[in-house]
Amino acid sequence: MTSVQGTAVDVPTADGVADAYLAHPEDGLPRPGVLLYQDAFGLRPHLRSMADRLAGEGYTVLVPNVFYRHGRSPVFDLPEFIDTDARPDLWNAIGPVMQSLTPELAMRDAGAYLDWLAGSPFVADGPVALTGYCMGARLVLLTAGTYPDRVAAAAGFHGGRLATDAPDSPHLVAKHVTAELYFGHADEDASMPPEQIRLLEDTLTAAGVRHRSEVYPGAHHGYTQADTSAYHREGAERHWAALLDLLKRTF
């Protein structure tokens, strides 16, 4: 593992300024860029530690606060350990904020995040990779389809509602995707049932997208997030192996 430097940065967007966390190897040399999309709980210490781990493998990682329109992070008053069964009131605050981030707004922001990475001296020239968690997996797929020439690889973990009958379902961008994709689904995730997994896989296959889609046994929605009650150590470590394998093949 490489020594890592992490700093808070601001990313200008068409609608304001997104606060973000940047992690990169301490030597300051340009490295392949990775845009890490948060889960619903937002930018917090655990996501910073995930970015640090990726940076330690030789990447420059940007984690934007995608809810910046509602304030700088932390947007929500979160406990140190997040258990939504014990704190069901959290969704009363989080739900409306999530719903306000429409695909149109999110993709406008994605362009700003990609521009920022392209202009950073810590990021090597060329397309970047994406990784995202829960709602971040939706943003990963949408970004890969909206900016195909700027994304070389993309991974989504325990994403929900990736392939529905909604007119803006993320899977509908498959025909535009040129990146290699990886999805790690939780087998106990009501937001991504088997029929959605099949539809996602069939759509990607029909579009000729290089992809791999796996179901992690015993894992719940949110299994990668060690600061939550959904954490599943085996699934989380499997996710790291799959993500790093994808990045090594790409860069």
GROMACS .gro file of C-alpha atoms in nm:
model
  251
    1MET     CA    1   0.000   0.000   0.000
    2THR     CA    2   0.117   0.351  -0.090
    3SER     CA    3   0.115   0.641   0.158
    4VAL     CA    4  -0.191   0.855   0.100
    5GLN     CA    5  -0.280   1.221   0.128
    6GLY     CA    6  -0.643   1.320   0.176
    7THR     CA    7  -0.780   1.673   0.150
    8ALA     CA    8  -1.112   1.856   0.136
    9VAL     CA    9  -1.174   2.024  -0.200
   10ASP     CA   10  -1.450   2.226  -0.363
   11VAL     CA   11  -1.584   2.139  -0.708
   12PRO     CA   12  -1.760   2.419  -0.901
   13THR     CA   13  -2.082   2.308  -1.071
   14ALA     CA   14  -2.347   2.477  -1.282
   15ASP     CA   15  -2.562   2.508  -0.969
   16GLY     CA   16  -2.309   2.601  -0.702
   17VAL     CA   17  -2.014   2.433  -0.533
   18ALA     CA   18  -1.993   2.069  -0.428
   19ASP     CA   19  -1.770   1.998  -0.135
   20ALA     CA   20  -1.571   1.680  -0.185
   21TYR     CA   21  -1.291   1.462  -0.053
   22LEU     CA   22  -0.980   1.394  -0.260
   23ALA     CA   23  -0.740   1.111  -0.183
   24HIS     CA   24  -0.422   1.040  -0.379
   25PRO     CA   25  -0.079   0.882  -0.331
   26GLU     CA   26   0.145   1.105  -0.125
   27ASP     CA   27   0.410   1.129  -0.397
   28GLY     CA   28   0.179   1.366  -0.587
   29LEU     CA   29   0.235   1.199  -0.924
   30PRO     CA   30  -0.056   1.183  -1.171
   31ARG     CA   31  -0.253   0.861  -1.125
   32PRO     CA   32  -0.562   0.712  -1.289
   33GLY     CA   33  -0.870   0.895  -1.165
   34VAL     CA   34  -1.163   0.733  -0.985
   35LEU     CA   35  -1.495   0.906  -0.915
   36LEU     CA   36  -1.654   0.747  -0.609
   37TYR     CA   37  -2.028   0.798  -0.568
   38GLN     CA   38  -2.172   0.793  -0.218
   39ASP     CA   39  -2.461   0.598  -0.074
   40ALA     CA   40  -2.770   0.772   0.067
   41PHE     CA   41  -2.601   0.858   0.397
   42GLY     CA   42  -2.356   1.085   0.224
   43LEU     CA   43  -1.995   1.194   0.250
   44ARG     CA   44  -1.867   1.091   0.593
   45PRO     CA   45  -1.559   0.932   0.757
   46HIS     CA   46  -1.627   0.581   0.626
   47LEU     CA   47  -1.640   0.695   0.263
   48ARG     CA   48  -1.321   0.890   0.316
   49SER     CA   49  -1.156   0.573   0.445
   50MET     CA   50  -1.276   0.385   0.137
   51ALA     CA   51  -1.123   0.655  -0.083
   52ASP     CA   52  -0.799   0.630   0.114
   53ARG     CA   53  -0.787   0.255   0.059
   54LEU     CA   54  -0.831   0.300  -0.315
   55ALA     CA   55  -0.570   0.574  -0.324
   56GLY     CA   56  -0.332   0.342  -0.143
   57GLU     CA   57  -0.360   0.110  -0.442
   58GLY     CA   58  -0.234   0.383  -0.671
   59TYR     CA   59  -0.536   0.590  -0.776
   60THR     CA   60  -0.656   0.946  -0.731
   61VAL     CA   61  -1.007   0.935  -0.588
   62LEU     CA   62  -1.271   1.208  -0.574
   63VAL     CA   63  -1.576   1.164  -0.348
   64PRO     CA   64  -1.823   1.449  -0.406
   65ASN     CA   65  -2.110   1.541  -0.178
   66VAL     CA   66  -2.383   1.484  -0.435
   67PHE     CA   67  -2.635   1.646  -0.198
   68TYR     CA   68  -2.445   1.977  -0.195
   69ARG     CA   69  -2.759   2.171  -0.291
   70HIS     CA   70  -2.882   2.096   0.062
   71GLY     CA   71  -2.563   2.205   0.234
   72ARG     CA   72  -2.206   2.100   0.291
   73SER     CA   73  -2.138   1.760   0.438
   74PRO     CA   74  -2.246   1.617   0.669
   75VAL     CA   75  -2.588   1.695   0.525
   76PHE     CA   76  -2.759   1.471   0.781
   77ASP     CA   77  -2.716   1.429   1.155
   78LEU     CA   78  -2.585   1.075   1.151
   79PRO     CA   79  -2.488   0.859   1.446
   80GLU     CA   80  -2.138   0.711   1.449
   81PHE     CA   81  -2.293   0.370   1.376
   82ILE     CA   82  -2.594   0.382   1.143
   83ASP     CA   83  -2.881   0.146   1.217
   84THR     CA   84  -3.197   0.256   1.040
   85ASP     CA   85  -3.405   0.000   1.230
   86ALA     CA   86  -3.311   0.184   1.548
   87ARG     CA   87  -3.336   0.525   1.381
   88PRO     CA   88  -3.620   0.502   1.126
   89ASP     CA   89  -3.651   0.881   1.144
   90LEU     CA   90  -3.333   0.912   0.938
   91TRP     CA   91  -3.526   0.829   0.622
   92ASN     CA   92  -3.762   1.121   0.688
   93ALA     CA   93  -3.464   1.350   0.633
   94ILE     CA   94  -3.282   1.150   0.367
   95GLY     CA   95  -3.573   1.048   0.145
   96PRO     CA   96  -3.674   1.392   0.015
   97VAL     CA   97  -3.311   1.488  -0.045
   98MET     CA   98  -3.252   1.173  -0.249
   99GLN     CA   99  -3.566   1.231  -0.454
  100SER     CA  100  -3.464   1.588  -0.530
  101LEU     CA  101  -3.149   1.468  -0.708
  102THR     CA  102  -3.305   1.399  -1.046
  103PRO     CA  103  -3.111   1.217  -1.319
  104GLU     CA  104  -3.087   1.546  -1.509
  105LEU     CA  105  -2.930   1.728  -1.212
  106ALA     CA  106  -2.706   1.436  -1.126
  107MET     CA  107  -2.568   1.412  -1.478
  108ARG     CA  108  -2.510   1.786  -1.499
  109ASP     CA  109  -2.308   1.750  -1.181
  110ALA     CA  110  -2.128   1.443  -1.317
  111GLY     CA  111  -1.988   1.656  -1.598
  112ALA     CA  112  -1.849   1.898  -1.340
  113TYR     CA  113  -1.689   1.616  -1.139
  114LEU     CA  114  -1.529   1.472  -1.451
  115ASP     CA  115  -1.406   1.816  -1.556
  116TRP     CA  116  -1.252   1.869  -1.213
  117LEU     CA  117  -1.070   1.537  -1.230
  118ALA     CA  118  -0.947   1.614  -1.581
  119GLY     CA  119  -0.799   1.942  -1.456
  120SER     CA  120  -0.633   1.800  -1.145
  121PRO     CA  121  -0.253   1.763  -1.150
  122PHE     CA  122  -0.298   1.444  -0.947
  123VAL     CA  123  -0.497   1.272  -1.225
  124ALA     CA  124  -0.340   1.109  -1.529
  125ASP     CA  125  -0.470   1.200  -1.873
  126GLY     CA  126  -0.747   0.991  -2.023
  127PRO     CA  127  -1.078   0.839  -1.915
  128VAL     CA  128  -1.147   0.765  -1.549
  129ALA     CA  129  -1.318   0.487  -1.356
  130LEU     CA  130  -1.633   0.504  -1.146
  131THR     CA  131  -1.745   0.315  -0.839
  132GLY     CA  132  -2.071   0.367  -0.652
  133TYR     CA  133  -2.271   0.230  -0.362
  134CYS     CA  134  -2.648   0.197  -0.314
  135MET     CA  135  -2.784   0.507  -0.491
  136GLY     CA  136  -2.430   0.563  -0.614
  137ALA     CA  137  -2.459   0.252  -0.832
  138ARG     CA  138  -2.742   0.424  -1.020
  139LEU     CA  139  -2.525   0.731  -1.068
  140VAL     CA  140  -2.241   0.510  -1.193
  141LEU     CA  141  -2.454   0.355  -1.466
  142LEU     CA  142  -2.608   0.686  -1.569
  143THR     CA  143  -2.265   0.854  -1.581
  144ALA     CA  144  -2.114   0.573  -1.790
  145GLY     CA  145  -2.398   0.613  -2.040
  146THR     CA  146  -2.402   0.993  -2.040
  147TYR     CA  147  -2.024   1.043  -2.073
  148PRO     CA  148  -1.909   0.727  -2.254
  149ASP     CA  149  -1.588   0.879  -2.391
  150ARG     CA  150  -1.478   0.985  -2.043
  151VAL     CA  151  -1.540   0.661  -1.852
  152ALA     CA  152  -1.318   0.355  -1.903
  153ALA     CA  153  -1.464   0.130  -1.632
  154ALA     CA  154  -1.750   0.146  -1.384
  155ALA     CA  155  -1.859  -0.064  -1.088
  156GLY     CA  156  -2.177  -0.056  -0.882
  157PHE     CA  157  -2.238  -0.234  -0.554
  158HIS     CA  158  -2.569  -0.311  -0.383
  159GLY     CA  159  -2.749  -0.074  -0.616
  160GLY     CA  160  -3.127  -0.061  -0.618
  161ARG     CA  161  -3.380  -0.004  -0.897
  162LEU     CA  162  -3.119  -0.026  -1.171
  163ALA     CA  163  -3.360  -0.182  -1.421
  164THR     CA  164  -3.727  -0.091  -1.385
  165ASP     CA  165  -4.012   0.007  -1.615
  166ALA     CA  166  -3.965   0.375  -1.529
  167PRO     CA  167  -3.890   0.599  -1.829
  168ASP     CA  168  -3.567   0.715  -1.666
  169SER     CA  169  -3.449   0.374  -1.544
  170PRO     CA  170  -3.066   0.365  -1.545
  171HIS     CA  171  -3.045   0.049  -1.758
  172LEU     CA  172  -3.187   0.238  -2.054
  173VAL     CA  173  -2.851   0.413  -2.111
  174ALA     CA  174  -2.687   0.077  -2.190
  175LYS     CA  175  -2.678   0.144  -2.565
  176HIS     CA  176  -2.443   0.437  -2.504
  177VAL     CA  177  -2.200   0.266  -2.265
  178THR     CA  178  -1.848   0.187  -2.389
  179ALA     CA  179  -1.686   0.119  -2.051
  180GLU     CA  180  -1.648  -0.223  -1.894
  181LEU     CA  181  -1.903  -0.264  -1.614
  182TYR     CA  182  -1.917  -0.470  -1.297
  183PHE     CA  183  -2.212  -0.510  -1.061
  184GLY     CA  184  -2.205  -0.678  -0.721
  185HIS     CA  185  -2.564  -0.735  -0.610
  186ALA     CA  186  -2.683  -0.829  -0.262
  187ASP     CA  187  -2.893  -1.144  -0.264
  188GLU     CA  188  -3.112  -1.011   0.017
  189ASP     CA  189  -3.196  -0.678  -0.144
  190ALA     CA  190  -3.561  -0.605  -0.210
  191SER     CA  191  -3.466  -0.299  -0.414
  192MET     CA  192  -3.287  -0.516  -0.673
  193PRO     CA  193  -3.484  -0.842  -0.709
  194PRO     CA  194  -3.385  -1.124  -0.948
  195GLU     CA  195  -3.610  -0.999  -1.228
  196GLN     CA  196  -3.433  -0.661  -1.227
  197ILE     CA  197  -3.094  -0.829  -1.227
  198ARG     CA  198  -3.197  -1.035  -1.528
  199LEU     CA  199  -3.331  -0.731  -1.712
  200LEU     CA  200  -3.010  -0.539  -1.643
  201GLU     CA  201  -2.794  -0.827  -1.765
  202ASP     CA  202  -3.008  -0.891  -2.074
  203THR     CA  203  -3.005  -0.522  -2.168
  204LEU     CA  204  -2.628  -0.491  -2.128
  205THR     CA  205  -2.573  -0.809  -2.330
  206ALA     CA  206  -2.803  -0.692  -2.609
  207ALA     CA  207  -2.615  -0.361  -2.622
  208GLY     CA  208  -2.280  -0.538  -2.649
  209VAL     CA  209  -2.152  -0.394  -2.320
  210ARG     CA  210  -1.863  -0.578  -2.158
  211HIS     CA  211  -1.992  -0.659  -1.813
  212ARG     CA  212  -1.998  -0.895  -1.521
  213SER     CA  213  -2.286  -0.921  -1.278
  214GLU     CA  214  -2.263  -1.125  -0.958
  215VAL     CA  215  -2.492  -1.188  -0.663
  216TYR     CA  216  -2.321  -1.195  -0.324
  217PRO     CA  217  -2.476  -1.460  -0.096
  218GLY     CA  218  -2.576  -1.355   0.253
  219ALA     CA  219  -2.531  -0.987   0.173
  220HIS     CA  220  -2.788  -0.716   0.237
  221HIS     CA  221  -2.836  -0.379   0.071
  222GLY     CA  222  -2.545  -0.169   0.198
  223TYR     CA  223  -2.308  -0.459   0.265
  224THR     CA  224  -1.991  -0.260   0.191
  225GLN     CA  225  -2.057   0.010   0.450
  226ALA     CA  226  -1.874  -0.079   0.770
  227ASP     CA  227  -2.036   0.201   0.970
  228THR     CA  228  -2.386   0.057   0.919
  229SER     CA  229  -2.584  -0.241   1.043
  230ALA     CA  230  -2.598  -0.375   0.685
  231TYR     CA  231  -2.223  -0.441   0.674
  232HIS     CA  232  -2.120  -0.788   0.559
  233ARG     CA  233  -1.746  -0.842   0.592
  234GLU     CA  234  -1.721  -1.124   0.338
  235GLY     CA  235  -1.920  -0.930   0.080
  236ALA     CA  236  -1.722  -0.613   0.145
  237GLU     CA  237  -1.389  -0.785   0.091
  238ARG     CA  238  -1.522  -0.958  -0.221
  239HIS     CA  239  -1.622  -0.614  -0.348
  240TRP     CA  240  -1.269  -0.483  -0.297
  241ALA     CA  241  -1.122  -0.777  -0.489
  242ALA     CA  242  -1.365  -0.728  -0.779
  243LEU     CA  243  -1.318  -0.351  -0.792
  244LEU     CA  244  -0.938  -0.365  -0.783
  245ASP     CA  245  -0.937  -0.638  -1.047
  246LEU     CA  246  -1.148  -0.417  -1.274
  247LEU     CA  247  -0.921  -0.117  -1.219
  248LYS     CA  248  -0.604  -0.316  -1.282
  249ARG     CA  249  -0.744  -0.448  -1.609
  250THR     CA  250  -0.845  -0.096  -1.711
  251PHE     CA  251  -0.534   0.098  -1.619
   0.00000   0.00000   0.00000
